[in-house]
mmCIF file of C-alpha atoms and ligand atoms in Angstrom:
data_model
loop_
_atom_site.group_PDB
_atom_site.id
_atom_site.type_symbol
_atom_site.label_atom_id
_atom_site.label_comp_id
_atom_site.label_asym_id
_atom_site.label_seq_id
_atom_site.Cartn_x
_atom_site.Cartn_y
_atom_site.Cartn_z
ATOM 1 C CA UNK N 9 23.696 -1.128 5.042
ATOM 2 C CA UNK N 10 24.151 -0.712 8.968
ATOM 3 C CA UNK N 11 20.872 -1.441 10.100
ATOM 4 C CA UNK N 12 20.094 -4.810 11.635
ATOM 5 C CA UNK N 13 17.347 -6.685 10.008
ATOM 6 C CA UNK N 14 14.737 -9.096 11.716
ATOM 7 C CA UNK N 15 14.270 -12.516 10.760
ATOM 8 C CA UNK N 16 12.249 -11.442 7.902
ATOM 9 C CA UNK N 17 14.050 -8.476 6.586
ATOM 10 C CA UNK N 18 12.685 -5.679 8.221
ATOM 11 C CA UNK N 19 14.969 -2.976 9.842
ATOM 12 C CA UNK N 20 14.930 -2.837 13.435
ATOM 13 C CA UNK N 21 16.076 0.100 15.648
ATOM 14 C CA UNK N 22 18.103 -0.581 18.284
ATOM 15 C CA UNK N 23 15.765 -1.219 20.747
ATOM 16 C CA UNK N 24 15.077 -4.325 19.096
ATOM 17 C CA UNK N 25 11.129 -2.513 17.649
ATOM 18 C CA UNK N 26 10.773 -2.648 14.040
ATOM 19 C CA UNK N 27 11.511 0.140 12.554
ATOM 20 C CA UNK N 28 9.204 2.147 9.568
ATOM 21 C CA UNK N 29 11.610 2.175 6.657
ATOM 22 C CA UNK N 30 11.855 0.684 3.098
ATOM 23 C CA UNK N 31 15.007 -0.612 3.118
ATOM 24 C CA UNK N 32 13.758 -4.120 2.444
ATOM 25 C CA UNK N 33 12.311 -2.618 -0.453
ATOM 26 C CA UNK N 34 15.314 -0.660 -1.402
ATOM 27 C CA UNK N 35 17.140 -3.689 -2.492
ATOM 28 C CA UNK N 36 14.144 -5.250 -4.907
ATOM 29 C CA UNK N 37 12.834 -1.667 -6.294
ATOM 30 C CA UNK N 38 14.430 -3.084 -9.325
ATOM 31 C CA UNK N 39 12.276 -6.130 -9.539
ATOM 32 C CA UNK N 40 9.153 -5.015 -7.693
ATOM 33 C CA UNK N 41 6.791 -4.325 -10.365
ATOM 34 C CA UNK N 42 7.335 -7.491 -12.279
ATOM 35 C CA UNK N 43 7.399 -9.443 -9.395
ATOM 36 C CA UNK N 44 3.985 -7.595 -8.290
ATOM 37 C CA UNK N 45 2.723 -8.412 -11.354
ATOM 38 C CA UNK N 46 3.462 -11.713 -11.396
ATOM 39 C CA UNK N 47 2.208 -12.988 -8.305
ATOM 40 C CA UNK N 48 -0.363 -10.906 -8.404
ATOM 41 C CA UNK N 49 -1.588 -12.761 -11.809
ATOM 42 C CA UNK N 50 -1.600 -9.360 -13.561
ATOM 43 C CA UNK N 51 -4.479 -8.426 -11.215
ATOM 44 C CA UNK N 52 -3.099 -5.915 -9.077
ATOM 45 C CA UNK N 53 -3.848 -2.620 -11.453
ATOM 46 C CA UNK N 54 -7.245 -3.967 -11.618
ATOM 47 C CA UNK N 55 -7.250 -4.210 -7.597
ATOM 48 C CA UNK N 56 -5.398 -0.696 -7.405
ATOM 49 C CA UNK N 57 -8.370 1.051 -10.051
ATOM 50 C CA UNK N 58 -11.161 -0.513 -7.263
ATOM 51 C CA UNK N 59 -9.758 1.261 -4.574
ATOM 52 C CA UNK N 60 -8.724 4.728 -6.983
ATOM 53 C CA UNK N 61 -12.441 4.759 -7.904
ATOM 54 C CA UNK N 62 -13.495 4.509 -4.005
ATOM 55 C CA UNK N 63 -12.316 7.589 -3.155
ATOM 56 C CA UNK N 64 -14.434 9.478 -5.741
ATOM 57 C CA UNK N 65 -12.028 12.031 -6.893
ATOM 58 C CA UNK N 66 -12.396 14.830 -8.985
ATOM 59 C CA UNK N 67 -10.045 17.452 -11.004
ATOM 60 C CA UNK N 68 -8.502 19.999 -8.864
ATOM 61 C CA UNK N 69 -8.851 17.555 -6.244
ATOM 62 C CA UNK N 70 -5.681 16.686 -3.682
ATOM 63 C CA UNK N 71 -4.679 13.073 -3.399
ATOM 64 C CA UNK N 72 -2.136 11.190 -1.181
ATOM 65 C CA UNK N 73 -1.116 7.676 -2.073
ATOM 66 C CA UNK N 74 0.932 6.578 1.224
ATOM 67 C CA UNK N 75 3.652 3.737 0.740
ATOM 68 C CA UNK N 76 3.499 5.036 -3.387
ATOM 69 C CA UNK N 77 6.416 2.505 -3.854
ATOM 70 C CA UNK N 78 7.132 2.897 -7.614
ATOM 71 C CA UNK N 79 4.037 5.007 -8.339
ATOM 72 C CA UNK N 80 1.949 2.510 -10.088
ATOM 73 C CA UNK N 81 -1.433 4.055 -7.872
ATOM 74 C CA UNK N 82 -0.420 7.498 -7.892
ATOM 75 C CA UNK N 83 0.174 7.603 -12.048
ATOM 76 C CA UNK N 84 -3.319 5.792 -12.156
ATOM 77 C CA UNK N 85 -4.614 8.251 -10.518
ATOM 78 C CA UNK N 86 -3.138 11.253 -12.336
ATOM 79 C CA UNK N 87 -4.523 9.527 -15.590
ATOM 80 C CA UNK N 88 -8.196 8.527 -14.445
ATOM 81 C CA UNK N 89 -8.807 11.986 -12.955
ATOM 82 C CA UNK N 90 -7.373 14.479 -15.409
ATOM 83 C CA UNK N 91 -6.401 17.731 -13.378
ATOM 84 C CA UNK N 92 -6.119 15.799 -10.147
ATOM 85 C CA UNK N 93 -2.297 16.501 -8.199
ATOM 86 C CA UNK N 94 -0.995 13.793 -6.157
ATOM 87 C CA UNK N 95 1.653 13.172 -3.549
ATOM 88 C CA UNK N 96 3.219 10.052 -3.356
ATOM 89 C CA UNK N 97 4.994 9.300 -0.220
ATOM 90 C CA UNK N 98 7.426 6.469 0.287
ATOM 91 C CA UNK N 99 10.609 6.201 2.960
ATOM 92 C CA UNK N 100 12.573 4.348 -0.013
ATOM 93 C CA UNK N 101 14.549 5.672 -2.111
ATOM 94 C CA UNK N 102 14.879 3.279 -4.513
ATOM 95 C CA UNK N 103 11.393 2.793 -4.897
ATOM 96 C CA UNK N 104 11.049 6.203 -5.319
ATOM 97 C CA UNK N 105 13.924 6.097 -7.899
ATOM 98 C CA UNK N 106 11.599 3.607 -10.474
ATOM 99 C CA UNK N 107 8.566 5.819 -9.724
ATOM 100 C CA UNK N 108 10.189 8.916 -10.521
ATOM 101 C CA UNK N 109 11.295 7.877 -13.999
ATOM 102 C CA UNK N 110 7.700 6.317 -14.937
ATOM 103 C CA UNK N 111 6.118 9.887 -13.914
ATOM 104 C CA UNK N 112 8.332 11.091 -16.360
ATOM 105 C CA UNK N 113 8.422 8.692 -18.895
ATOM 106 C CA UNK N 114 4.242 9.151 -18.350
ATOM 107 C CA UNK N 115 5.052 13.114 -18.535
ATOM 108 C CA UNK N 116 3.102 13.252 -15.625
ATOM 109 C CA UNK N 117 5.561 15.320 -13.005
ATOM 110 C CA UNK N 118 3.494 18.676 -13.206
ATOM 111 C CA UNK N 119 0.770 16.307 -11.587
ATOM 112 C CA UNK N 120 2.598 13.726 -9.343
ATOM 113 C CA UNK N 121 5.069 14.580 -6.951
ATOM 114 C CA UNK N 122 6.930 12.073 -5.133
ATOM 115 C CA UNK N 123 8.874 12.668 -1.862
ATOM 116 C CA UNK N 124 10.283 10.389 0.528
ATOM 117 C CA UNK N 125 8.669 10.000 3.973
ATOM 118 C CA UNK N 126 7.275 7.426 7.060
ATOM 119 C CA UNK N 127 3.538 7.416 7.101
ATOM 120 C CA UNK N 128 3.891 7.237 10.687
ATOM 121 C CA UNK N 129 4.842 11.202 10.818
ATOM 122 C CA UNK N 130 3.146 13.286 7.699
ATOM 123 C CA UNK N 131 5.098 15.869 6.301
ATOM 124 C CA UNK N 132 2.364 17.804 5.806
ATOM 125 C CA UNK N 133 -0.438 20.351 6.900
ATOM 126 C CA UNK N 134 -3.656 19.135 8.576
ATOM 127 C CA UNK N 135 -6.606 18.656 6.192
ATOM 128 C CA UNK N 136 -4.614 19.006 3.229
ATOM 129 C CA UNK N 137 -6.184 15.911 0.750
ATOM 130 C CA UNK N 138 -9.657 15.308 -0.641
ATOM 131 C CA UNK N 139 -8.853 11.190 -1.237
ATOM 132 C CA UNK N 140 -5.571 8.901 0.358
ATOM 133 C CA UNK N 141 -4.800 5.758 -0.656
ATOM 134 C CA UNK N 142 -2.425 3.214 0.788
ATOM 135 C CA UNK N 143 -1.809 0.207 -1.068
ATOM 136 C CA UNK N 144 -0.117 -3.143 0.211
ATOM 137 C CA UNK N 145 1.853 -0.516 2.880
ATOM 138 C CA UNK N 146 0.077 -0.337 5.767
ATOM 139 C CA UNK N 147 1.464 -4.127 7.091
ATOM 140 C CA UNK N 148 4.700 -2.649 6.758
ATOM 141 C CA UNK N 149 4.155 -0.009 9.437
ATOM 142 C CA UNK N 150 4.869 -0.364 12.713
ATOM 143 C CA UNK N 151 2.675 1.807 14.659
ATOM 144 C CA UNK N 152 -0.375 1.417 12.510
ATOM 145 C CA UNK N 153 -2.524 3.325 15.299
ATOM 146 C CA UNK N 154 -0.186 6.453 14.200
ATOM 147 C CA UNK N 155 -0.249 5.894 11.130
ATOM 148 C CA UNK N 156 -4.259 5.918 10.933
ATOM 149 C CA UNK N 157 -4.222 9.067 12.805
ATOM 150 C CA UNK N 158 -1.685 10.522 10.463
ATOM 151 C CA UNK N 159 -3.655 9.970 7.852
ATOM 152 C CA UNK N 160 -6.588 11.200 9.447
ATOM 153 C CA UNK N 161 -5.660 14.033 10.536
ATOM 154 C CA UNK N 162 -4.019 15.114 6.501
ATOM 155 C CA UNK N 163 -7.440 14.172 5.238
ATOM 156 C CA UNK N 164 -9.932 16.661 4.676
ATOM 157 C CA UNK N 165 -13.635 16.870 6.366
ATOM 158 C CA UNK N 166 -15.289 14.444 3.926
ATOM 159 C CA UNK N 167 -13.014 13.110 2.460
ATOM 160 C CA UNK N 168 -11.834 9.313 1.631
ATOM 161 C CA UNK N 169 -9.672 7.140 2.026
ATOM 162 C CA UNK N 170 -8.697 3.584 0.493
ATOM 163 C CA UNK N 171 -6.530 0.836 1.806
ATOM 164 C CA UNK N 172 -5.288 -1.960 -0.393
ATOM 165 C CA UNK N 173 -4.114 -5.135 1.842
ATOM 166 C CA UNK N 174 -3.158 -8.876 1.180
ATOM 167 C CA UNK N 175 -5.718 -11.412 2.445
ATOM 168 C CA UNK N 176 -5.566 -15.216 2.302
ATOM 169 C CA UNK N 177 -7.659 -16.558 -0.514
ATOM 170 C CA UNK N 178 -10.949 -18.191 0.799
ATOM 171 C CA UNK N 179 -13.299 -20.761 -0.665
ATOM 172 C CA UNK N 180 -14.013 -24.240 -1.168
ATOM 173 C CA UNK N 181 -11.913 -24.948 -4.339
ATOM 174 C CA UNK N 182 -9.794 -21.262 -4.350
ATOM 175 C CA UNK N 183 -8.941 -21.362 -0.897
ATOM 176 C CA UNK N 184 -6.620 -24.287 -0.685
ATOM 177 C CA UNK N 185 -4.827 -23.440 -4.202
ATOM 178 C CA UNK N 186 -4.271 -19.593 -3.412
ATOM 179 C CA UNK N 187 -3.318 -20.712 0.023
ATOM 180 C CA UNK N 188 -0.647 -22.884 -1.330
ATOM 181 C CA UNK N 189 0.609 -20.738 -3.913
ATOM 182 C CA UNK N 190 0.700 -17.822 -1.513
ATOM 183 C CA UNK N 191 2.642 -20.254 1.158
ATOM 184 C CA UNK N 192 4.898 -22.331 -0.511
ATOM 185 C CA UNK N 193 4.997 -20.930 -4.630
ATOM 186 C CA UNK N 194 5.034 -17.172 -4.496
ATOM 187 C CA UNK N 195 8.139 -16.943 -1.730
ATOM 188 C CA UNK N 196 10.358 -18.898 -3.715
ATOM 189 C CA UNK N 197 9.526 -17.459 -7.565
ATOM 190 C CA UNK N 198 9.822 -14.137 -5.338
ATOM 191 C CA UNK N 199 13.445 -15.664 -4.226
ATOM 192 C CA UNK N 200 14.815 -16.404 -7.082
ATOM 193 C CA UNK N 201 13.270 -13.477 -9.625
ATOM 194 C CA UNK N 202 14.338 -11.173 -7.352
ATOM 195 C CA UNK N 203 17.889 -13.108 -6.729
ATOM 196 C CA UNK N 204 16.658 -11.849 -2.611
ATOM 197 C CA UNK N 205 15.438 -14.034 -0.099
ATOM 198 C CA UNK N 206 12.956 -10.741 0.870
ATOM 199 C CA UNK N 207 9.649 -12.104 -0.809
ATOM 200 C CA UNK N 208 9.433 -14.725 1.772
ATOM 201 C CA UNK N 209 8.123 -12.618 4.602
ATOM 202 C CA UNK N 210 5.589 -12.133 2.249
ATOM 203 C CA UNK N 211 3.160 -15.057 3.408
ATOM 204 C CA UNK N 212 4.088 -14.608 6.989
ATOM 205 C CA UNK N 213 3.373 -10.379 7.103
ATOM 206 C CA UNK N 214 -0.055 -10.875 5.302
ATOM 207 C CA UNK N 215 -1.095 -13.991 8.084
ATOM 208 C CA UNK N 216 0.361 -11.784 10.688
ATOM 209 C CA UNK N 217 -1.882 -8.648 9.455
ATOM 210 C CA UNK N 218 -5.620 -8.463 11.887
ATOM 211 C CA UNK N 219 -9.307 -10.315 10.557
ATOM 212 C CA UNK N 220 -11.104 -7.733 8.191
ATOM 213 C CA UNK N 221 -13.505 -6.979 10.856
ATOM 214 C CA UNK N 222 -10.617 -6.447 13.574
ATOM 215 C CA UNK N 223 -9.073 -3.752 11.189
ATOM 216 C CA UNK N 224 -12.436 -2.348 10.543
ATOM 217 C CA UNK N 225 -12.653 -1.548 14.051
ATOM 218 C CA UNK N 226 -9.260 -0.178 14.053
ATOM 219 C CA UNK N 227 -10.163 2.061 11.384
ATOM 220 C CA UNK N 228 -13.357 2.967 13.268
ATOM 221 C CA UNK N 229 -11.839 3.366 16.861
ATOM 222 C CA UNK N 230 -9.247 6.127 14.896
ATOM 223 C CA UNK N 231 -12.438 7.826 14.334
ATOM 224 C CA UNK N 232 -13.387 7.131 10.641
ATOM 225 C CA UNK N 233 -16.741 6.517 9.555
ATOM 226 C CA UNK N 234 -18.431 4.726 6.975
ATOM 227 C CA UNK N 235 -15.598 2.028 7.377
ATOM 228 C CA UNK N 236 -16.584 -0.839 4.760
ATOM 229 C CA UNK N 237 -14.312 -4.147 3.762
ATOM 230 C CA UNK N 238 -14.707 -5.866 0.584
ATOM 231 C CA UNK N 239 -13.007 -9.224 -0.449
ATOM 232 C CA UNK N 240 -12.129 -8.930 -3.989
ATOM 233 C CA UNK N 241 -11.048 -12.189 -6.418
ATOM 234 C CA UNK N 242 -11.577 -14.367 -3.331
ATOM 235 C CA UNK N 243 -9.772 -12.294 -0.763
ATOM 236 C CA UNK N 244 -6.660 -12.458 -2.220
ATOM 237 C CA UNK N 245 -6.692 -8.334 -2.135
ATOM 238 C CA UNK N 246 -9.107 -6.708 0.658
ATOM 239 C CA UNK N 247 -10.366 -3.097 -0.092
ATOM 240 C CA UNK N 248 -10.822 -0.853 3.583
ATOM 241 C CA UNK N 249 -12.590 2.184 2.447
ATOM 242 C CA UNK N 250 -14.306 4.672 5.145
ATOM 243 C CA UNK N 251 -14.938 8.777 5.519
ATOM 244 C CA UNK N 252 -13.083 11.077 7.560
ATOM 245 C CA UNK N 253 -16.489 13.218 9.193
HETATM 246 C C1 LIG V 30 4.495 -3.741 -1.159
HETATM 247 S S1 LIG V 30 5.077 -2.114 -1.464
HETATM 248 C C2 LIG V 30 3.653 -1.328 -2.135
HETATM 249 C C3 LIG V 30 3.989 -0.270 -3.152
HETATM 250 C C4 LIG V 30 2.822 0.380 -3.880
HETATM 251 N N1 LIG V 30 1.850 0.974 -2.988
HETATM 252 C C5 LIG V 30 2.123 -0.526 -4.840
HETATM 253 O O1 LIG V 30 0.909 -0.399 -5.019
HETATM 254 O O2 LIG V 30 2.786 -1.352 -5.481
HETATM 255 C C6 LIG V 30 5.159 -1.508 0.175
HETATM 256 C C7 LIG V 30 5.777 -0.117 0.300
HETATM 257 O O3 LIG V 30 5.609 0.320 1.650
HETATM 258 C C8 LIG V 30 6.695 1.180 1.918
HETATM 259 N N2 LIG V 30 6.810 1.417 3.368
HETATM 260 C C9 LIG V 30 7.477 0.690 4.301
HETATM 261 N N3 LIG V 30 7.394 1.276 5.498
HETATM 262 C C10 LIG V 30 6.665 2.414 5.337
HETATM 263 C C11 LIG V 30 6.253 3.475 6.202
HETATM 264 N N4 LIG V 30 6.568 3.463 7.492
HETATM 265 N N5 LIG V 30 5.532 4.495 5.688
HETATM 266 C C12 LIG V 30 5.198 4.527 4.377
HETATM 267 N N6 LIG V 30 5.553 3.548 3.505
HETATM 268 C C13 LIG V 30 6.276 2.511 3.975
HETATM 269 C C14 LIG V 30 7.883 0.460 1.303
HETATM 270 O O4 LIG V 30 9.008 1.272 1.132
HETATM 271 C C15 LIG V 30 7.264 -0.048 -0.004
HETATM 272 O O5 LIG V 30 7.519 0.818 -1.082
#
């Protein structure tokens, strides 16, 4: 690989700016959905269904699940809402790769489509989707401001959108234990299942990601409406859902 990597893994251009692709990613597609599943206590699908359900989609509907990764969200989807086509967008191949062979071992692929892309810059008409998800992604982006009005912009008038995000676990007795496990536990079982030192930017990217409400008013100040947060099992996931008008 000839691009230079930050401290934490991610590519950076040359100007030293972080750059949007998944090529941290590329090298643990292997490994992701275990690991996912494992540190995610086997919760994550029930996280991902919240935020499917959100965006109230129905057959014949259009849906876009940014940052699709391996697909889990997008062959959800195409299974919950029988008739419903989605795009899944991802800039790594690898990724891409595993999700590719589950929508066909799912014989899903007249229903999900996956191509490889930057949320930052949509390959794709305006006002093209009824419902878009993004799910643990959005941290990885850069230029989240161009991102939101990316996906803006592909959304229809009406529409909804869902954004899955890692949060640190609050509460008296939770809050201490998740934060400990998410700290010092899950980076190194991430290290050593996934034989890559990449899982330990994991802690740092979700502390570095804004407050609920500051990203609710991000989400607002792009121009959404009806932008609601919710915490789910103890903020350890956090649910953004809103309206394009
Ligand atoms: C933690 S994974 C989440 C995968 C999937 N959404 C899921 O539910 O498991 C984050 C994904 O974000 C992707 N990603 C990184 N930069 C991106 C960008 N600029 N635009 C879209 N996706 C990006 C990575 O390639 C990776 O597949």
């Amino acid at each position: 690989m000839s691009q230079d990597l930050d401290p934490v893994g991610k590519p950076m251009t040359e100007s030293g700016v972080l750059g949007g692709s998944g090529a941290m990613f590329d090298r643990i597609a292997g490994r992701y959905d275990l690991l996912n599943r494992l540190q995610s206590f086997g919760m994550d699908q029930g996280w991902r269904r919240r935020a499917l359900k959100s965006l109230e989609l129905s057959p014949n509907h259009y849906m876009l699940d940014l940052a699709t990764g391996t697909a889990d969200l997008a062959i959800m989807a195409a299974r919950r809402v029988p008739g419903l086509q989605v795009v899944g967008l991802d800039p790594s191949p690898a990724m891409l790769e595993v999700g590719r062979k589950k929508v066909t071992d799912a014989a899903l692929t007249e229903h999900v489509e996956l191509v490889e892309g930057d949320a930052q810059s949509l390959p794709f008409e305006s006002e093209r989707f009824h419902g878009i998800s993004m799910a643990w992604g959005i941290r990885n982006v850069p230029d989240r401001d161009r991102a939101l009005d990316e996906m803006k912009r592909v959304l229809r008038p009406g529409g909804r959108f869902a954004i899955l995000e890692g949060g640190e676990p609050e509460g008296f007795l939770v809050g201490p234990t998740g934060r400990f496990y998410m700290h010092h536990i899950l980076p190194q079982l991430g290290a050593i299942l996934s034989g890559a030192q990449e899982y330990k930017y994991l802690p740092d990217s979700i502390a570095q990601f804004p407050a609920p409400s500051e990203f609710c008013a991000q989400l607002e100040q792009v121009g959404f409406h009806e932008v609601e947060h919710q915490a789910l099992t103890f903020g350890a996931a956090r649910l953004y859902t809103g309206r394009r008008l």
